[in-house]
């Protein structure tokens, strides 16, 4: 009897061709694929002998493909969901095909690590950040925040001659100040043993803003000056895309000693447009910055980058070093990403970002980001002009928060009807205790035609509710 692996070898190109035409079809018809298909999957016992890839592919096409969501398409506006540019997809395929373990630059290293260093340099240039930052790729902004905050934690200990990486954390030593931390920052504090209760909430500017009140921030810096302080700021909150005032925080940094982290998961892209870069003025003075590539860079999941100042690289290495594995050598004189990131074995994760940046350049991304901001503005105008709808906040960049003018609490019903129709997908939100709906524009494909579909769908849902 032939072993399955042998069968697969013979049929490999045939299977690849089938898969390839499948991919092309999906890519070209993404526009029409349901944004919220009805999903179900029957449990099947593991096959002892295995089916061979051909049969699995056939089964996949019949049972799974029809209920794959068009979430990477132009009308999926839930959460902050990007798509994938053609070049990013190619880079991602190749990362899989070449299957490198991206760690070391020298001594048994390979081109994948060098290309990662090169991609980080391209990104610093892209974001107009100085080369006093170093960076690397992780799976998402959550892990990027984690990498940055873990280094911040080590810094806090270092200020008082403690090495938390060796001794464990004593949380009484420090506080985290933040006005509107993303849920992932809170999660990171839990993962880091800092404890999310250790966040001291700083006041927001006013009830219409999610950005920090800098005066209150300064008072808290005074209040907690006996402790080590980490400030976690937002370079774009998820709801209203509000930005903490980076210029004022830069000035505070001249006066006080603290670690400054910026979660700029998608808001960082504001910096590539002349008309919006003032929102990030001063961010180059931060100690660490988290940016997602699988959002506005439109690179497939899982892709994000951290930027941490070079001067902190020893602290970062103290946290992440894997040097107790003797065969890896001394982490200081033999650079390996494995000593600077949570993961040890790592895929060729920089490749899709490298591909897409090279393919479209900064200008290509300026067009994507500008287009999405215009999408949001047009959507806002529709809401403002509609007698039954209201904006919940000013639309600052690419997210629109809105609700029913009367009975905002019925917005969730409205959203259910819209989403169940499978053409447009948005997510619920809450702002100043008002329930609402949020549309986030991050996909490179979204156009006026998609907005028109949305306007029709919203009207359809309102009619159905007799509003
Ligand atoms: C999406 C997001 C995160 C979390 O990123 P993941 O890529 O989902 O891990 C963190 N912060 C902000 C502001 C985000 O938008």
Coordinates of N, CA, C and O in Angstrom, one line a residue, residues 4-144:
X4 N 0.5 7.8 2.3 CA -0.1 9.0 1.9 C 0.9 10.1 1.4 O 0.6 10.8 0.4
X5 N 2.0 10.1 2.1 CA 3.0 11.2 1.7 C 3.4 11.0 0.3 O 3.7 11.9 -0.5
X6 N 3.6 9.7 -0.1 CA 4.0 9.4 -1.5 C 2.9 9.8 -2.5 O 3.2 10.4 -3.5
X7 N 1.7 9.5 -2.1 CA 0.6 9.9 -3.0 C 0.6 11.5 -3.2 O 0.5 12.0 -4.3
X8 N 0.8 12.2 -2.1 CA 0.8 13.6 -2.1 C 1.9 14.2 -3.0 O 1.7 15.1 -3.7
X9 N 3.0 13.5 -3.0 CA 4.1 14.0 -3.8 C 3.8 13.9 -5.2 O 4.1 14.9 -6.0
X10 N 3.2 12.9 -5.7 CA 2.8 12.7 -7.1 C 1.8 13.8 -7.5 O 1.8 14.3 -8.6
X11 N 0.9 14.1 -6.6 CA -0.2 15.0 -6.9 C 0.0 16.4 -6.5 O -0.9 17.2 -6.7
X12 N 1.1 16.7 -6.0 CA 1.4 18.0 -5.4 C 1.0 19.2 -6.4 O 0.3 20.1 -6.0
X13 N 1.6 19.1 -7.6 CA 1.3 20.2 -8.5 C -0.2 20.3 -8.9 O -0.7 21.4 -9.0
X14 N -0.8 19.2 -9.0 CA -2.2 19.2 -9.4 C -3.0 19.9 -8.2 O -3.9 20.8 -8.4
X15 N -2.7 19.5 -7.0 CA -3.4 20.1 -5.8 C -3.1 21.6 -5.7 O -4.0 22.4 -5.5
X16 N -1.8 21.9 -6.0 CA -1.4 23.3 -5.9 C -2.2 24.1 -7.0 O -2.7 25.2 -6.7
X17 N -2.4 23.6 -8.2 CA -3.1 24.3 -9.2 C -4.5 24.5 -8.8 O -5.1 25.6 -9.0
X18 N -5.1 23.5 -8.2 CA -6.5 23.6 -7.8 C -6.6 24.7 -6.7 O -7.5 25.5 -6.7
X19 N -5.7 24.6 -5.7 CA -5.7 25.6 -4.6 C -5.5 27.0 -5.2 O -6.2 27.9 -4.8
X20 N -4.6 27.1 -6.2 CA -4.3 28.4 -6.8 C -5.6 29.0 -7.4 O -5.9 30.2 -7.2
X21 N -6.3 28.2 -8.2 CA -7.5 28.8 -8.9 C -8.5 29.1 -7.8 O -9.3 30.1 -8.0
X22 N -8.6 28.4 -6.7 CA -9.4 28.7 -5.6 C -9.1 30.1 -5.0 O -10.0 30.9 -4.8
X23 N -7.8 30.3 -4.9 CA -7.4 31.5 -4.3 C -7.7 32.7 -5.2 O -8.2 33.7 -4.7
X24 N -7.5 32.5 -6.5 CA -7.8 33.6 -7.4 C -9.3 33.9 -7.4 O -9.7 35.1 -7.4
X25 N -10.1 32.9 -7.4 CA -11.5 33.1 -7.3 C -11.9 33.8 -6.1 O -12.7 34.8 -6.1
X26 N -11.4 33.4 -4.9 CA -11.7 34.1 -3.7 C -11.3 35.5 -3.7 O -12.1 36.4 -3.3
X27 N -10.1 35.8 -4.1 CA -9.6 37.1 -4.2 C -10.4 38.0 -5.0 O -10.7 39.2 -4.7
X28 N -10.9 37.5 -6.2 CA -11.6 38.3 -7.1 C -13.1 38.5 -6.8 O -13.7 39.4 -7.2
X29 N -13.6 37.6 -5.9 CA -15.0 37.7 -5.6 C -15.3 38.1 -4.2 O -16.4 38.0 -3.7
X30 N -14.2 38.5 -3.5 CA -14.3 38.9 -2.1 C -15.4 39.9 -1.8 O -16.1 39.8 -0.7
X31 N -15.6 40.7 -2.7 CA -16.6 41.7 -2.7 C -18.0 41.2 -2.4 O -18.9 41.8 -1.7
X32 N -18.3 40.0 -2.9 CA -19.6 39.4 -2.8 C -19.8 38.4 -1.7 O -20.8 37.8 -1.5
X33 N -18.7 38.1 -1.0 CA -18.7 37.0 0.0 C -19.3 37.5 1.3 O -19.1 38.6 1.7
X34 N -20.2 36.7 1.8 CA -20.9 37.0 3.0 C -20.0 37.5 4.2 O -19.0 36.9 4.4
X35 N -20.4 38.6 4.8 CA -19.6 39.1 5.9 C -20.0 38.4 7.2 O -19.2 38.6 8.2
X36 N -21.1 37.7 7.2 CA -21.4 37.0 8.5 C -22.2 35.7 8.2 O -23.4 35.6 8.4
X37 N -21.5 34.8 7.5 CA -22.2 33.5 7.2 C -22.6 32.7 8.4 O -22.0 32.9 9.5
X38 N -23.6 31.9 8.2 CA -24.1 31.0 9.2 C -23.1 29.9 9.4 O -23.1 29.0 8.6
X39 N -22.3 29.8 10.4 CA -21.3 28.8 10.5 C -21.7 27.6 11.3 O -22.3 27.7 12.4
X40 N -21.4 26.4 10.8 CA -21.6 25.2 11.5 C -20.6 24.2 11.0 O -20.2 24.2 9.8
X41 N -20.1 23.3 11.8 CA -19.1 22.3 11.4 C -19.4 21.0 12.2 O -19.4 21.0 13.4
X42 N -19.6 20.0 11.4 CA -19.9 18.7 12.1 C -18.5 18.1 12.6 O -17.6 18.1 11.8
X43 N -18.5 17.6 13.8 CA -17.3 16.9 14.2 C -17.1 15.6 13.5 O -18.1 14.8 13.3
X44 N -15.9 15.4 13.0 CA -15.6 14.1 12.4 C -14.4 13.5 13.2 O -13.5 14.2 13.5
X45 N -14.5 12.2 13.4 CA -13.4 11.5 14.1 C -12.1 11.6 13.2 O -12.2 11.6 12.0
X46 N -11.0 11.8 13.9 CA -9.7 11.8 13.2 C -9.6 10.5 12.4 O -9.8 9.4 12.9
X47 N -9.2 10.7 11.1 CA -9.0 9.5 10.3 C -7.6 8.9 10.6 O -6.6 9.6 10.6
X48 N -7.6 7.6 10.9 CA -6.4 7.0 11.3 C -5.4 6.9 10.1 O -4.2 7.2 10.3
X49 N -5.9 6.6 8.9 CA -5.0 6.4 7.8 C -4.7 7.7 7.1 O -3.8 7.8 6.3
X50 N -5.6 8.7 7.3 CA -5.4 10.0 6.6 C -6.1 9.9 5.2 O -6.2 8.8 4.6
X51 N -6.5 11.0 4.7 CA -7.2 11.1 3.4 C -6.4 11.4 2.2 O -6.8 11.2 1.1
X52 N -5.2 12.0 2.5 CA -4.4 12.6 1.4 C -5.0 14.0 1.1 O -6.1 14.3 1.3
X53 N -4.1 14.9 0.6 CA -4.4 16.3 0.5 C -5.6 16.5 -0.5 O -6.4 17.4 -0.3
X54 N -5.6 15.7 -1.5 CA -6.6 16.0 -2.6 C -8.0 15.9 -2.0 O -8.9 16.7 -2.2
X55 N -8.2 14.8 -1.3 CA -9.5 14.6 -0.7 C -9.8 15.7 0.4 O -11.0 16.1 0.5
X56 N -8.8 16.0 1.2 CA -9.0 17.0 2.2 C -9.5 18.4 1.5 O -10.4 19.0 2.0
X57 N -8.8 18.7 0.4 CA -9.1 19.9 -0.3 C -10.5 19.9 -0.8 O -11.3 20.9 -0.7
X58 N -10.9 18.7 -1.4 CA -12.3 18.6 -1.8 C -13.3 18.8 -0.7 O -14.3 19.5 -0.8
X59 N -13.0 18.1 0.4 CA -13.9 18.2 1.6 C -13.9 19.7 2.1 O -15.0 20.2 2.4
X60 N -12.8 20.3 2.1 CA -12.7 21.7 2.6 C -13.6 22.6 1.7 O -14.3 23.4 2.2
X61 N -13.4 22.4 0.4 CA -14.2 23.2 -0.5 C -15.7 23.1 -0.4 O -16.5 24.0 -0.5
X62 N -16.1 21.9 0.0 CA -17.5 21.6 0.1 C -18.0 22.0 1.5 O -19.1 22.6 1.6
X63 N -17.3 21.8 2.6 CA -17.8 22.0 3.9 C -17.4 23.3 4.6 O -18.1 23.8 5.4
X64 N -16.2 23.8 4.2 CA -15.7 25.0 4.9 C -15.7 26.2 4.1 O -16.2 27.3 4.5
X65 N -15.3 26.1 2.9 CA -15.2 27.3 2.0 C -16.5 28.1 1.9 O -16.4 29.4 2.0
X66 N -17.6 27.5 1.7 CA -18.8 28.3 1.6 C -19.2 29.1 2.8 O -20.0 30.0 2.8
X67 N -18.6 28.7 4.0 CA -18.9 29.5 5.2 C -17.7 30.3 5.7 O -17.7 30.8 6.9
X68 N -16.8 30.5 4.8 CA -15.7 31.4 5.2 C -16.2 32.9 5.1 O -16.8 33.2 4.1
X69 N -15.9 33.7 6.1 CA -16.4 35.1 6.1 C -15.5 35.9 5.1 O -14.3 35.8 5.0
X70 N -16.2 36.9 4.5 CA -15.5 37.9 3.7 C -14.9 39.0 4.5 O -14.9 40.1 4.1
X71 N -14.4 38.6 5.7 CA -13.9 39.7 6.6 C -12.7 40.4 6.1 O -12.4 41.5 6.6
X72 N -12.0 39.9 5.1 CA -10.9 40.6 4.5 C -11.3 41.5 3.3 O -10.5 42.0 2.6
X73 N -12.6 41.5 3.1 CA -13.2 42.3 2.0 C -13.5 43.7 2.3 O -13.3 44.2 3.5
X74 N -14.1 44.5 1.3 CA -14.2 45.9 1.5 C -15.4 46.4 2.4 O -15.5 47.5 2.7
X75 N -16.3 45.4 2.7 CA -17.5 45.9 3.5 C -17.5 45.3 4.9 O -18.6 45.2 5.5
X76 N -16.4 44.9 5.4 CA -16.3 44.4 6.8 C -15.7 45.5 7.6 O -14.5 45.7 7.6
X77 N -16.5 46.1 8.4 CA -16.0 47.3 9.1 C -16.1 47.1 10.6 O -16.1 48.1 11.4
X78 N -16.1 45.8 11.1 CA -16.0 45.5 12.5 C -14.6 45.6 13.0 O -13.6 45.5 12.3
X79 N -14.5 45.8 14.4 CA -13.2 45.9 15.1 C -12.3 46.9 14.3 O -12.7 48.0 14.0
X80 N -11.1 46.5 14.1 CA -10.2 47.3 13.2 C -9.6 46.2 12.2 O -8.6 45.7 12.5
X81 N -10.3 45.9 11.1 CA -10.0 44.8 10.3 C -9.5 45.2 9.0 O -10.2 45.8 8.2
X82 N -8.2 44.9 8.8 CA -7.6 45.2 7.4 C -7.9 44.0 6.5 O -8.4 43.0 6.9
X83 N -7.4 44.2 5.3 CA -7.4 43.1 4.3 C -6.0 42.7 4.0 O -5.1 42.8 4.9
X84 N -5.8 42.2 2.8 CA -4.4 41.9 2.4 C -4.2 42.4 1.0 O -5.0 42.0 0.1
X85 N -3.2 43.2 0.8 CA -2.9 43.7 -0.6 C -2.3 42.5 -1.4 O -1.8 41.5 -0.8
X86 N -2.4 42.6 -2.7 CA -1.9 41.5 -3.5 C -0.4 41.2 -3.2 O 0.0 40.0 -3.0
X87 N 0.4 42.2 -3.0 CA 1.8 42.0 -2.8 C 2.0 41.4 -1.4 O 2.9 40.5 -1.2
X88 N 1.2 41.8 -0.4 CA 1.4 41.2 1.0 C 1.0 39.8 0.9 O 1.7 38.9 1.6
X89 N 0.0 39.4 0.1 CA -0.4 38.0 0.0 C 0.8 37.2 -0.5 O 1.1 36.1 0.0
X90 N 1.4 37.7 -1.6 CA 2.5 37.0 -2.2 C 3.6 36.8 -1.2 O 4.2 35.7 -1.0
X91 N 3.9 37.9 -0.5 CA 5.0 37.8 0.5 C 4.6 36.7 1.6 O 5.5 36.0 2.0
X92 N 3.4 36.7 2.0 CA 2.9 35.8 3.0 C 3.0 34.3 2.5 O 3.4 33.4 3.2
X93 N 2.6 34.1 1.2 CA 2.7 32.7 0.6 C 4.2 32.3 0.7 O 4.5 31.2 1.1
X94 N 5.1 33.2 0.2 CA 6.5 32.8 0.1 C 7.1 32.6 1.5 O 7.9 31.7 1.7
X95 N 6.6 33.3 2.5 CA 7.1 33.1 3.9 C 6.7 31.6 4.3 O 7.5 31.0 5.0
X96 N 5.6 31.2 3.9 CA 5.2 29.8 4.2 C 6.0 28.8 3.4 O 6.5 27.8 4.0
X97 N 6.2 29.1 2.1 CA 6.9 28.1 1.3 C 8.3 27.9 1.7 O 8.8 26.8 1.9
X98 N 9.0 29.1 2.0 CA 10.4 29.0 2.4 C 10.6 28.5 3.9 O 11.6 28.0 4.2
X99 N 9.6 28.7 4.7 CA 9.5 28.2 6.0 C 10.9 28.3 6.8 O 11.4 27.3 7.2
X100 N 11.3 29.6 6.9 CA 12.5 29.8 7.6 C 12.2 29.9 9.1 O 11.1 30.2 9.5
X101 N 13.3 29.7 9.9 CA 13.1 30.0 11.4 C 13.9 31.3 11.7 O 15.2 31.2 11.8
X102 N 13.3 32.4 11.7 CA 13.9 33.7 11.7 C 14.4 34.1 13.0 O 13.7 34.6 13.9
X103 N 15.7 34.0 13.2 CA 16.3 34.3 14.5 C 17.6 35.1 14.4 O 17.7 36.2 14.7
X104 N 18.6 34.4 13.9 CA 20.0 34.9 14.0 C 20.4 35.6 12.7 O 20.0 35.2 11.6
X105 N 21.3 36.6 12.9 CA 21.8 37.3 11.7 C 23.1 36.7 11.3 O 23.3 36.5 10.1
X106 N 24.0 36.4 12.2 CA 25.2 35.8 11.9 C 25.2 34.3 12.4 O 24.2 33.9 12.9
X107 N 26.3 33.7 12.2 CA 26.6 32.3 12.8 C 25.3 31.4 12.7 O 24.6 31.3 13.7
X108 N 25.1 30.9 11.5 CA 24.0 30.0 11.4 C 22.7 30.7 11.2 O 21.7 30.1 11.1
X109 N 22.8 32.0 11.0 CA 21.6 32.8 10.7 C 21.3 32.7 9.2 O 22.0 32.0 8.5
X110 N 20.2 33.3 8.8 CA 19.9 33.3 7.4 C 19.3 34.6 7.0 O 19.1 35.5 7.8
X111 N 19.1 34.7 5.7 CA 18.6 36.0 5.1 C 17.3 36.5 5.7 O 17.1 37.7 5.7
X112 N 16.5 35.6 6.3 CA 15.2 36.0 6.8 C 15.4 37.0 7.9 O 14.6 38.0 8.0
X113 N 16.4 36.8 8.8 CA 16.6 37.7 9.9 C 17.2 39.1 9.4 O 16.8 40.1 9.9
X114 N 18.1 39.0 8.4 CA 18.6 40.2 7.8 C 17.5 41.0 7.2 O 17.4 42.2 7.3
X115 N 16.6 40.3 6.5 CA 15.5 41.0 5.8 C 14.6 41.6 6.8 O 13.9 42.7 6.5
X116 N 14.5 41.0 8.0 CA 13.6 41.6 9.0 C 14.2 42.9 9.5 O 13.5 43.9 9.7
X117 N 15.5 42.9 9.7 CA 16.2 44.2 10.1 C 16.0 45.2 9.0 O 15.7 46.4 9.4
X118 N 16.1 44.8 7.8 CA 15.9 45.7 6.7 C 14.5 46.3 6.6 O 14.3 47.5 6.4
X119 N 13.5 45.4 6.9 CA 12.1 45.8 6.9 C 11.8 46.8 8.0 O 11.1 47.8 7.8
X120 N 12.4 46.6 9.2 CA 12.2 47.5 10.3 C 12.8 48.9 9.9 O 12.2 49.9 10.2
X121 N 13.9 48.9 9.2 CA 14.5 50.2 8.8 C 13.5 50.9 7.8 O 13.3 52.1 7.9
X122 N 13.0 50.1 6.9 CA 12.0 50.7 5.9 C 10.8 51.3 6.7 O 10.3 52.3 6.3
X123 N 10.4 50.5 7.7 CA 9.2 51.0 8.5 C 9.5 52.3 9.3 O 8.6 53.2 9.4
X124 N 10.7 52.4 9.8 CA 11.1 53.6 10.5 C 11.1 54.8 9.6 O 10.5 55.9 9.9
X125 N 11.5 54.6 8.4 CA 11.5 55.6 7.3 C 10.1 55.9 7.0 O 9.7 57.1 6.9
X126 N 9.3 54.9 6.8 CA 7.8 55.0 6.5 C 7.1 55.9 7.5 O 6.3 56.8 7.1
X127 N 7.4 55.6 8.8 CA 6.7 56.4 9.8 C 7.5 57.6 10.3 O 7.1 58.2 11.3
X128 N 8.5 58.0 9.5 CA 9.3 59.1 9.9 C 9.8 59.1 11.3 O 9.8 60.1 12.1
X129 N 10.2 57.9 11.8 CA 10.8 57.7 13.1 C 12.3 57.6 13.0 O 12.8 57.1 12.0
X130 N 13.0 58.1 14.0 CA 14.5 58.1 13.9 C 15.1 56.7 14.1 O 14.4 55.8 14.6
X131 N 16.3 56.6 13.6 CA 16.9 55.2 13.7 C 17.5 55.0 15.1 O 18.2 54.0 15.3
X132 N 17.1 55.8 16.0 CA 17.4 55.5 17.4 C 16.5 54.4 18.0 O 16.6 53.9 19.1
X133 N 15.5 54.0 17.1 CA 14.6 52.9 17.5 C 15.1 51.6 16.8 O 15.7 51.6 15.7
X134 N 14.9 50.5 17.5 CA 15.1 49.2 16.9 C 13.7 48.5 16.9 O 12.9 48.9 17.7
X135 N 13.6 47.5 16.1 CA 12.3 46.9 16.1 C 12.3 45.4 15.7 O 13.4 44.9 15.3
X136 N 11.2 44.8 15.7 CA 11.1 43.4 15.3 C 9.6 43.1 15.1 O 8.7 43.8 15.6
X137 N 9.4 41.9 14.5 CA 8.0 41.5 14.2 C 7.5 40.5 15.3 O 8.2 39.6 15.7
X138 N 6.2 40.7 15.6 CA 5.5 39.8 16.5 C 4.1 39.6 15.9 O 3.8 40.1 14.8
X139 N 3.3 38.8 16.6 CA 2.0 38.4 16.0 C 0.9 39.4 15.9 O 0.0 39.3 15.1
X140 N 0.9 40.4 16.7 CA -0.1 41.4 16.7 C 0.2 42.5 17.7 O 1.2 42.5 18.4
X141 N -0.6 43.6 17.7 CA -0.3 44.7 18.6 C -0.4 44.3 20.0 O 0.3 44.9 20.9
X142 N -1.2 43.2 20.3 CA -1.2 42.7 21.7 C 0.2 42.3 22.1 O 0.8 42.7 23.2
X143 N 0.9 41.5 21.3 CA 2.2 41.0 21.6 C 3.3 42.1 21.5 O 4.3 42.1 22.1
X144 N 2.9 43.1 20.6 CA 3.8 44.3 20.5 C 3.8 45.1 21.8 O 4.8 45.5 22.4

